[in-house]
mmCIF file with all atom_site columns, C-alpha atoms and ligand atoms in Angstrom:
data_model
loop_
_atom_site.group_PDB
_atom_site.id
_atom_site.type_symbol
_atom_site.label_atom_id
_atom_site.label_alt_id
_atom_site.label_comp_id
_atom_site.label_asym_id
_atom_site.label_entity_id
_atom_site.label_seq_id
_atom_site.pdbx_PDB_ins_code
_atom_site.Cartn_x
_atom_site.Cartn_y
_atom_site.Cartn_z
_atom_site.occupancy
_atom_site.B_iso_or_equiv
_atom_site.pdbx_formal_charge
_atom_site.auth_seq_id
_atom_site.auth_comp_id
_atom_site.auth_asym_id
_atom_site.auth_atom_id
_atom_site.pdbx_PDB_model_num
ATOM   1   C  CA  . MET A 1 1   ? 0.000   0.000   0.000   1.00 55.00 ? 118 MET A CA  1
ATOM   2   C  CA  . SER A 1 2   ? 1.829   3.083   -1.237  1.00 73.00 ? 119 SER A CA  1
ATOM   3   C  CA  . GLN A 1 3   ? -0.587  5.799   -0.162  1.00 88.00 ? 120 GLN A CA  1
ATOM   4   C  CA  . VAL A 1 4   ? -3.852  5.894   1.755   1.00 89.00 ? 121 VAL A CA  1
ATOM   5   C  CA  . ILE A 1 5   ? -6.711  8.344   1.633   1.00 92.00 ? 122 ILE A CA  1
ATOM   6   C  CA  . ARG A 1 6   ? -8.951  8.868   4.639   1.00 92.00 ? 123 ARG A CA  1
ATOM   7   C  CA  . PHE A 1 7   ? -12.657 9.394   4.073   1.00 92.00 ? 124 PHE A CA  1
ATOM   8   C  CA  . GLY A 1 8   ? -15.724 9.454   6.285   1.00 92.00 ? 125 GLY A CA  1
ATOM   9   C  CA  . ILE A 1 9   ? -18.743 7.144   6.154   1.00 91.00 ? 126 ILE A CA  1
ATOM   10  C  CA  . SER A 1 10  ? -22.140 8.069   7.574   1.00 92.00 ? 127 SER A CA  1
ATOM   11  C  CA  . LEU A 1 11  ? -24.091 5.161   9.062   1.00 92.00 ? 128 LEU A CA  1
ATOM   12  C  CA  . GLU A 1 12  ? -27.127 4.623   11.249  1.00 94.00 ? 129 GLU A CA  1
ATOM   13  C  CA  . PRO A 1 13  ? -25.964 3.730   14.813  1.00 94.00 ? 130 PRO A CA  1
ATOM   14  C  CA  . GLU A 1 14  ? -27.658 0.313   14.753  1.00 95.00 ? 131 GLU A CA  1
ATOM   15  C  CA  . LEU A 1 15  ? -26.022 -0.605  11.446  1.00 94.00 ? 132 LEU A CA  1
ATOM   16  C  CA  . LEU A 1 16  ? -22.612 0.444   12.767  1.00 95.00 ? 133 LEU A CA  1
ATOM   17  C  CA  . ARG A 1 17  ? -23.164 -1.523  15.988  1.00 95.00 ? 134 ARG A CA  1
ATOM   18  C  CA  . ARG A 1 18  ? -23.973 -4.665  13.979  1.00 95.00 ? 135 ARG A CA  1
ATOM   19  C  CA  . PHE A 1 19  ? -20.995 -4.077  11.664  1.00 95.00 ? 136 PHE A CA  1
ATOM   20  C  CA  . ASP A 1 20  ? -18.634 -3.690  14.631  1.00 95.00 ? 137 ASP A CA  1
ATOM   21  C  CA  . ARG A 1 21  ? -19.931 -6.941  16.139  1.00 95.00 ? 138 ARG A CA  1
ATOM   22  C  CA  . LEU A 1 22  ? -19.507 -8.712  12.772  1.00 95.00 ? 139 LEU A CA  1
ATOM   23  C  CA  . ILE A 1 23  ? -15.922 -7.570  12.234  1.00 94.00 ? 140 ILE A CA  1
ATOM   24  C  CA  . SER A 1 24  ? -15.036 -8.410  15.832  1.00 94.00 ? 141 SER A CA  1
ATOM   25  C  CA  . ASP A 1 25  ? -16.413 -11.945 15.343  1.00 94.00 ? 142 ASP A CA  1
ATOM   26  C  CA  . LYS A 1 26  ? -14.379 -12.206 12.115  1.00 91.00 ? 143 LYS A CA  1
ATOM   27  C  CA  . GLY A 1 27  ? -11.219 -11.110 13.902  1.00 93.00 ? 144 GLY A CA  1
ATOM   28  C  CA  . TYR A 1 28  ? -10.601 -7.758  12.230  1.00 92.00 ? 145 TYR A CA  1
ATOM   29  C  CA  . SER A 1 29  ? -8.536  -5.393  14.348  1.00 90.00 ? 146 SER A CA  1
ATOM   30  C  CA  . ASN A 1 30  ? -10.137 -2.260  12.918  1.00 92.00 ? 147 ASN A CA  1
ATOM   31  C  CA  . ARG A 1 31  ? -12.938 -1.020  10.662  1.00 94.00 ? 148 ARG A CA  1
ATOM   32  C  CA  . SER A 1 32  ? -10.610 0.139   7.891   1.00 93.00 ? 149 SER A CA  1
ATOM   33  C  CA  . GLU A 1 33  ? -9.245  -3.342  7.232   1.00 92.00 ? 150 GLU A CA  1
ATOM   34  C  CA  . ALA A 1 34  ? -12.755 -4.820  7.218   1.00 94.00 ? 151 ALA A CA  1
ATOM   35  C  CA  . ILE A 1 35  ? -14.023 -2.162  4.795   1.00 94.00 ? 152 ILE A CA  1
ATOM   36  C  CA  . ARG A 1 36  ? -10.970 -2.657  2.550   1.00 92.00 ? 153 ARG A CA  1
ATOM   37  C  CA  . ASP A 1 37  ? -11.803 -6.377  2.328   1.00 92.00 ? 154 ASP A CA  1
ATOM   38  C  CA  . LEU A 1 38  ? -15.465 -5.647  1.562   1.00 93.00 ? 155 LEU A CA  1
ATOM   39  C  CA  . ILE A 1 39  ? -14.412 -3.282  -1.234  1.00 92.00 ? 156 ILE A CA  1
ATOM   40  C  CA  . ARG A 1 40  ? -11.940 -5.843  -2.636  1.00 90.00 ? 157 ARG A CA  1
ATOM   41  C  CA  . GLU A 1 41  ? -14.640 -8.541  -2.554  1.00 87.00 ? 158 GLU A CA  1
ATOM   42  C  CA  . ALA A 1 42  ? -17.038 -6.273  -4.455  1.00 87.00 ? 159 ALA A CA  1
ATOM   43  C  CA  . LEU A 1 43  ? -14.321 -5.445  -7.014  1.00 87.00 ? 160 LEU A CA  1
ATOM   44  C  CA  . VAL A 1 44  ? -13.507 -9.135  -7.589  1.00 85.00 ? 161 VAL A CA  1
ATOM   45  C  CA  . ARG A 1 45  ? -17.221 -9.960  -7.960  1.00 82.00 ? 162 ARG A CA  1
ATOM   46  C  CA  . HIS A 1 46  ? -17.573 -7.133  -10.487 1.00 82.00 ? 163 HIS A CA  1
ATOM   47  C  CA  . GLU A 1 47  ? -14.470 -8.367  -12.315 1.00 81.00 ? 164 GLU A CA  1
ATOM   48  C  CA  . TRP A 1 48  ? -16.095 -11.802 -12.722 1.00 80.00 ? 165 TRP A CA  1
ATOM   49  C  CA  . GLU A 1 49  ? -19.323 -10.245 -14.040 1.00 74.00 ? 166 GLU A CA  1
ATOM   50  C  CA  . GLU A 1 50  ? -17.412 -8.582  -16.856 1.00 74.00 ? 167 GLU A CA  1
ATOM   51  C  CA  . GLU A 1 51  ? -16.677 -10.696 -19.897 1.00 62.00 ? 168 GLU A CA  1
ATOM   52  C  CA  . GLU A 1 52  ? -13.099 -9.695  -20.591 1.00 75.00 ? 169 GLU A CA  1
ATOM   53  C  CA  . GLY A 1 53  ? -9.966  -10.624 -18.739 1.00 79.00 ? 170 GLY A CA  1
ATOM   54  C  CA  . GLU A 1 54  ? -8.303  -13.532 -17.067 1.00 86.00 ? 171 GLU A CA  1
ATOM   55  C  CA  . LYS A 1 55  ? -9.838  -14.938 -13.905 1.00 90.00 ? 172 LYS A CA  1
ATOM   56  C  CA  . VAL A 1 56  ? -8.408  -17.222 -11.243 1.00 94.00 ? 173 VAL A CA  1
ATOM   57  C  CA  . GLY A 1 57  ? -10.182 -19.552 -8.885  1.00 95.00 ? 174 GLY A CA  1
ATOM   58  C  CA  . THR A 1 58  ? -10.430 -22.903 -7.205  1.00 97.00 ? 175 THR A CA  1
ATOM   59  C  CA  . ILE A 1 59  ? -13.129 -25.514 -7.615  1.00 97.00 ? 176 ILE A CA  1
ATOM   60  C  CA  . THR A 1 60  ? -13.629 -27.688 -4.539  1.00 98.00 ? 177 THR A CA  1
ATOM   61  C  CA  . LEU A 1 61  ? -15.486 -30.977 -4.926  1.00 97.00 ? 178 LEU A CA  1
ATOM   62  C  CA  . ILE A 1 62  ? -16.613 -33.690 -2.523  1.00 96.00 ? 179 ILE A CA  1
ATOM   63  C  CA  . TYR A 1 63  ? -17.651 -36.952 -4.118  1.00 95.00 ? 180 TYR A CA  1
ATOM   64  C  CA  . ASP A 1 64  ? -18.079 -40.667 -3.539  1.00 92.00 ? 181 ASP A CA  1
ATOM   65  C  CA  . HIS A 1 65  ? -15.638 -42.291 -5.911  1.00 90.00 ? 182 HIS A CA  1
ATOM   66  C  CA  . HIS A 1 66  ? -17.772 -45.486 -6.076  1.00 87.00 ? 183 HIS A CA  1
ATOM   67  C  CA  . SER A 1 67  ? -20.668 -43.516 -7.518  1.00 85.00 ? 184 SER A CA  1
ATOM   68  C  CA  . HIS A 1 68  ? -21.562 -43.404 -11.240 1.00 75.00 ? 185 HIS A CA  1
ATOM   69  C  CA  . GLU A 1 69  ? -17.947 -43.533 -12.512 1.00 91.00 ? 186 GLU A CA  1
ATOM   70  C  CA  . VAL A 1 70  ? -17.675 -39.975 -11.256 1.00 92.00 ? 187 VAL A CA  1
ATOM   71  C  CA  . GLY A 1 71  ? -13.880 -40.112 -10.988 1.00 92.00 ? 188 GLY A CA  1
ATOM   72  C  CA  . ASP A 1 72  ? -13.497 -40.878 -14.699 1.00 93.00 ? 189 ASP A CA  1
ATOM   73  C  CA  . LYS A 1 73  ? -16.002 -38.196 -15.645 1.00 94.00 ? 190 LYS A CA  1
ATOM   74  C  CA  . LEU A 1 74  ? -14.227 -35.592 -13.524 1.00 95.00 ? 191 LEU A CA  1
ATOM   75  C  CA  . THR A 1 75  ? -10.940 -36.468 -15.208 1.00 95.00 ? 192 THR A CA  1
ATOM   76  C  CA  . ASP A 1 76  ? -12.509 -36.361 -18.690 1.00 95.00 ? 193 ASP A CA  1
ATOM   77  C  CA  . LEU A 1 77  ? -13.962 -32.902 -18.062 1.00 95.00 ? 194 LEU A CA  1
ATOM   78  C  CA  . GLN A 1 78  ? -10.630 -31.580 -16.801 1.00 96.00 ? 195 GLN A CA  1
ATOM   79  C  CA  . HIS A 1 79  ? -8.896  -32.928 -19.907 1.00 96.00 ? 196 HIS A CA  1
ATOM   80  C  CA  . ASP A 1 80  ? -11.550 -31.219 -22.060 1.00 95.00 ? 197 ASP A CA  1
ATOM   81  C  CA  . HIS A 1 81  ? -10.536 -27.937 -20.375 1.00 95.00 ? 198 HIS A CA  1
ATOM   82  C  CA  . TYR A 1 82  ? -6.831  -28.655 -19.880 1.00 95.00 ? 199 TYR A CA  1
ATOM   83  C  CA  . ASP A 1 83  ? -5.929  -25.070 -20.818 1.00 95.00 ? 200 ASP A CA  1
ATOM   84  C  CA  . ALA A 1 84  ? -7.903  -23.735 -17.828 1.00 95.00 ? 201 ALA A CA  1
ATOM   85  C  CA  . VAL A 1 85  ? -6.820  -26.340 -15.266 1.00 97.00 ? 202 VAL A CA  1
ATOM   86  C  CA  . LEU A 1 86  ? -3.586  -25.329 -13.535 1.00 97.00 ? 203 LEU A CA  1
ATOM   87  C  CA  . SER A 1 87  ? -3.368  -28.093 -10.965 1.00 97.00 ? 204 SER A CA  1
ATOM   88  C  CA  . THR A 1 88  ? -5.489  -30.660 -9.172  1.00 96.00 ? 205 THR A CA  1
ATOM   89  C  CA  . MET A 1 89  ? -5.098  -31.901 -5.625  1.00 97.00 ? 206 MET A CA  1
ATOM   90  C  CA  . HIS A 1 90  ? -6.846  -35.130 -4.692  1.00 96.00 ? 207 HIS A CA  1
ATOM   91  C  CA  . ILE A 1 91  ? -7.305  -36.305 -1.123  1.00 97.00 ? 208 ILE A CA  1
ATOM   92  C  CA  . HIS A 1 92  ? -8.844  -39.665 -0.140  1.00 96.00 ? 209 HIS A CA  1
ATOM   93  C  CA  . LEU A 1 93  ? -10.957 -38.503 2.817   1.00 96.00 ? 210 LEU A CA  1
ATOM   94  C  CA  . ASP A 1 94  ? -12.126 -41.948 3.893   1.00 95.00 ? 211 ASP A CA  1
ATOM   95  C  CA  . HIS A 1 95  ? -12.975 -45.308 2.306   1.00 94.00 ? 212 HIS A CA  1
ATOM   96  C  CA  . ASP A 1 96  ? -15.651 -43.753 0.067   1.00 93.00 ? 213 ASP A CA  1
ATOM   97  C  CA  . HIS A 1 97  ? -15.149 -40.018 -0.167  1.00 95.00 ? 214 HIS A CA  1
ATOM   98  C  CA  . CYS A 1 98  ? -12.700 -37.879 -2.092  1.00 96.00 ? 215 CYS A CA  1
ATOM   99  C  CA  . LEU A 1 99  ? -11.887 -34.186 -1.819  1.00 97.00 ? 216 LEU A CA  1
ATOM   100 C  CA  . GLU A 1 100 ? -10.639 -32.611 -5.007  1.00 97.00 ? 217 GLU A CA  1
ATOM   101 C  CA  . VAL A 1 101 ? -9.377  -29.039 -5.294  1.00 98.00 ? 218 VAL A CA  1
ATOM   102 C  CA  . ILE A 1 102 ? -8.820  -27.797 -8.828  1.00 98.00 ? 219 ILE A CA  1
ATOM   103 C  CA  . ALA A 1 103 ? -6.945  -24.544 -9.414  1.00 98.00 ? 220 ALA A CA  1
ATOM   104 C  CA  . VAL A 1 104 ? -8.255  -22.810 -12.538 1.00 97.00 ? 221 VAL A CA  1
ATOM   105 C  CA  . LYS A 1 105 ? -7.303  -19.793 -14.611 1.00 95.00 ? 222 LYS A CA  1
ATOM   106 C  CA  . GLY A 1 106 ? -8.835  -18.349 -17.754 1.00 93.00 ? 223 GLY A CA  1
ATOM   107 C  CA  . ASN A 1 107 ? -11.852 -16.615 -19.236 1.00 89.00 ? 224 ASN A CA  1
ATOM   108 C  CA  . GLY A 1 108 ? -14.427 -16.132 -16.479 1.00 87.00 ? 225 GLY A CA  1
ATOM   109 C  CA  . LYS A 1 109 ? -17.352 -17.581 -18.384 1.00 86.00 ? 226 LYS A CA  1
ATOM   110 C  CA  . LEU A 1 110 ? -15.385 -20.686 -19.388 1.00 90.00 ? 227 LEU A CA  1
ATOM   111 C  CA  . VAL A 1 111 ? -14.157 -21.227 -15.838 1.00 91.00 ? 228 VAL A CA  1
ATOM   112 C  CA  . GLN A 1 112 ? -17.700 -20.782 -14.482 1.00 89.00 ? 229 GLN A CA  1
ATOM   113 C  CA  . ARG A 1 113 ? -19.039 -23.274 -17.053 1.00 91.00 ? 230 ARG A CA  1
ATOM   114 C  CA  . LEU A 1 114 ? -16.345 -25.818 -16.146 1.00 94.00 ? 231 LEU A CA  1
ATOM   115 C  CA  . ALA A 1 115 ? -17.231 -25.414 -12.463 1.00 94.00 ? 232 ALA A CA  1
ATOM   116 C  CA  . ASP A 1 116 ? -20.941 -25.862 -13.215 1.00 92.00 ? 233 ASP A CA  1
ATOM   117 C  CA  . GLU A 1 117 ? -20.263 -29.015 -15.244 1.00 94.00 ? 234 GLU A CA  1
ATOM   118 C  CA  . LEU A 1 118 ? -18.059 -30.525 -12.523 1.00 95.00 ? 235 LEU A CA  1
ATOM   119 C  CA  . ILE A 1 119 ? -20.362 -29.624 -9.633  1.00 93.00 ? 236 ILE A CA  1
ATOM   120 C  CA  . SER A 1 120 ? -23.505 -30.897 -11.385 1.00 90.00 ? 237 SER A CA  1
ATOM   121 C  CA  . LEU A 1 121 ? -22.031 -34.343 -12.130 1.00 90.00 ? 238 LEU A CA  1
ATOM   122 C  CA  . LYS A 1 122 ? -23.957 -37.226 -10.595 1.00 88.00 ? 239 LYS A CA  1
ATOM   123 C  CA  . GLY A 1 123 ? -21.984 -38.452 -7.592  1.00 90.00 ? 240 GLY A CA  1
ATOM   124 C  CA  . VAL A 1 124 ? -20.599 -35.019 -6.644  1.00 93.00 ? 241 VAL A CA  1
ATOM   125 C  CA  . LYS A 1 125 ? -22.115 -34.354 -3.213  1.00 93.00 ? 242 LYS A CA  1
ATOM   126 C  CA  . HIS A 1 126 ? -20.929 -30.790 -2.795  1.00 95.00 ? 243 HIS A CA  1
ATOM   127 C  CA  . GLY A 1 127 ? -18.962 -28.364 -4.867  1.00 96.00 ? 244 GLY A CA  1
ATOM   128 C  CA  . LYS A 1 128 ? -18.036 -24.732 -4.879  1.00 95.00 ? 245 LYS A CA  1
ATOM   129 C  CA  . LEU A 1 129 ? -16.187 -22.322 -7.120  1.00 94.00 ? 246 LEU A CA  1
ATOM   130 C  CA  . VAL A 1 130 ? -14.119 -19.763 -5.247  1.00 94.00 ? 247 VAL A CA  1
ATOM   131 C  CA  . ALA A 1 131 ? -13.934 -16.934 -7.754  1.00 90.00 ? 248 ALA A CA  1
ATOM   132 C  CA  . THR A 1 132 ? -10.913 -14.827 -7.029  1.00 91.00 ? 249 THR A CA  1
ATOM   133 C  CA  . THR A 1 133 ? -8.508  -12.653 -8.944  1.00 86.00 ? 250 THR A CA  1
ATOM   134 C  CA  . THR A 1 134 ? -5.016  -12.550 -10.321 1.00 84.00 ? 251 THR A CA  1
ATOM   135 C  CA  . GLY A 1 135 ? -4.582  -9.650  -7.880  1.00 82.00 ? 252 GLY A CA  1
ATOM   136 C  CA  . LYS A 1 136 ? -3.212  -7.301  -10.536 1.00 80.00 ? 253 LYS A CA  1
ATOM   137 C  CA  . ASN A 1 137 ? -6.114  -4.848  -10.264 1.00 74.00 ? 254 ASN A CA  1
ATOM   138 C  CA  . LEU A 1 138 ? -6.443  -4.673  -6.476  1.00 78.00 ? 255 LEU A CA  1
HETATM 139 NI NI1 . LIG B 2 .   ? -9.890  -40.574 -3.581  1.00 54.86 ? 269 LIG B NI1 1
#
């Protein structure tokens, strides 16, 4: 952070009280850091809504590897999108369940579509795309 600008925010007392309780629960040491993170989150969300530009994220999947040949299908889909898949980490959680974390980079719409296809596969019990940023614009 090379330079900071101070500015004031007007809030209703009840809203500020609730915000202070929230940021305390989250472990923020001061309001400025919490508001900076909220602004960054909004900027990243806006970045993903725009069509242009490279996006980065992780797709987290929980699945039963006995179910519906899901392991093969997950691998096939990642090969179909090999240019967007940076790396995959696979963890055998227990006898049945696998955790897979796939790091992705590329066009936002393509990455979102890949995440949707992976998460909607039969046998995937839970999945989530964490849509983040290359960090260049923050
Ligand atoms: Ni496994």
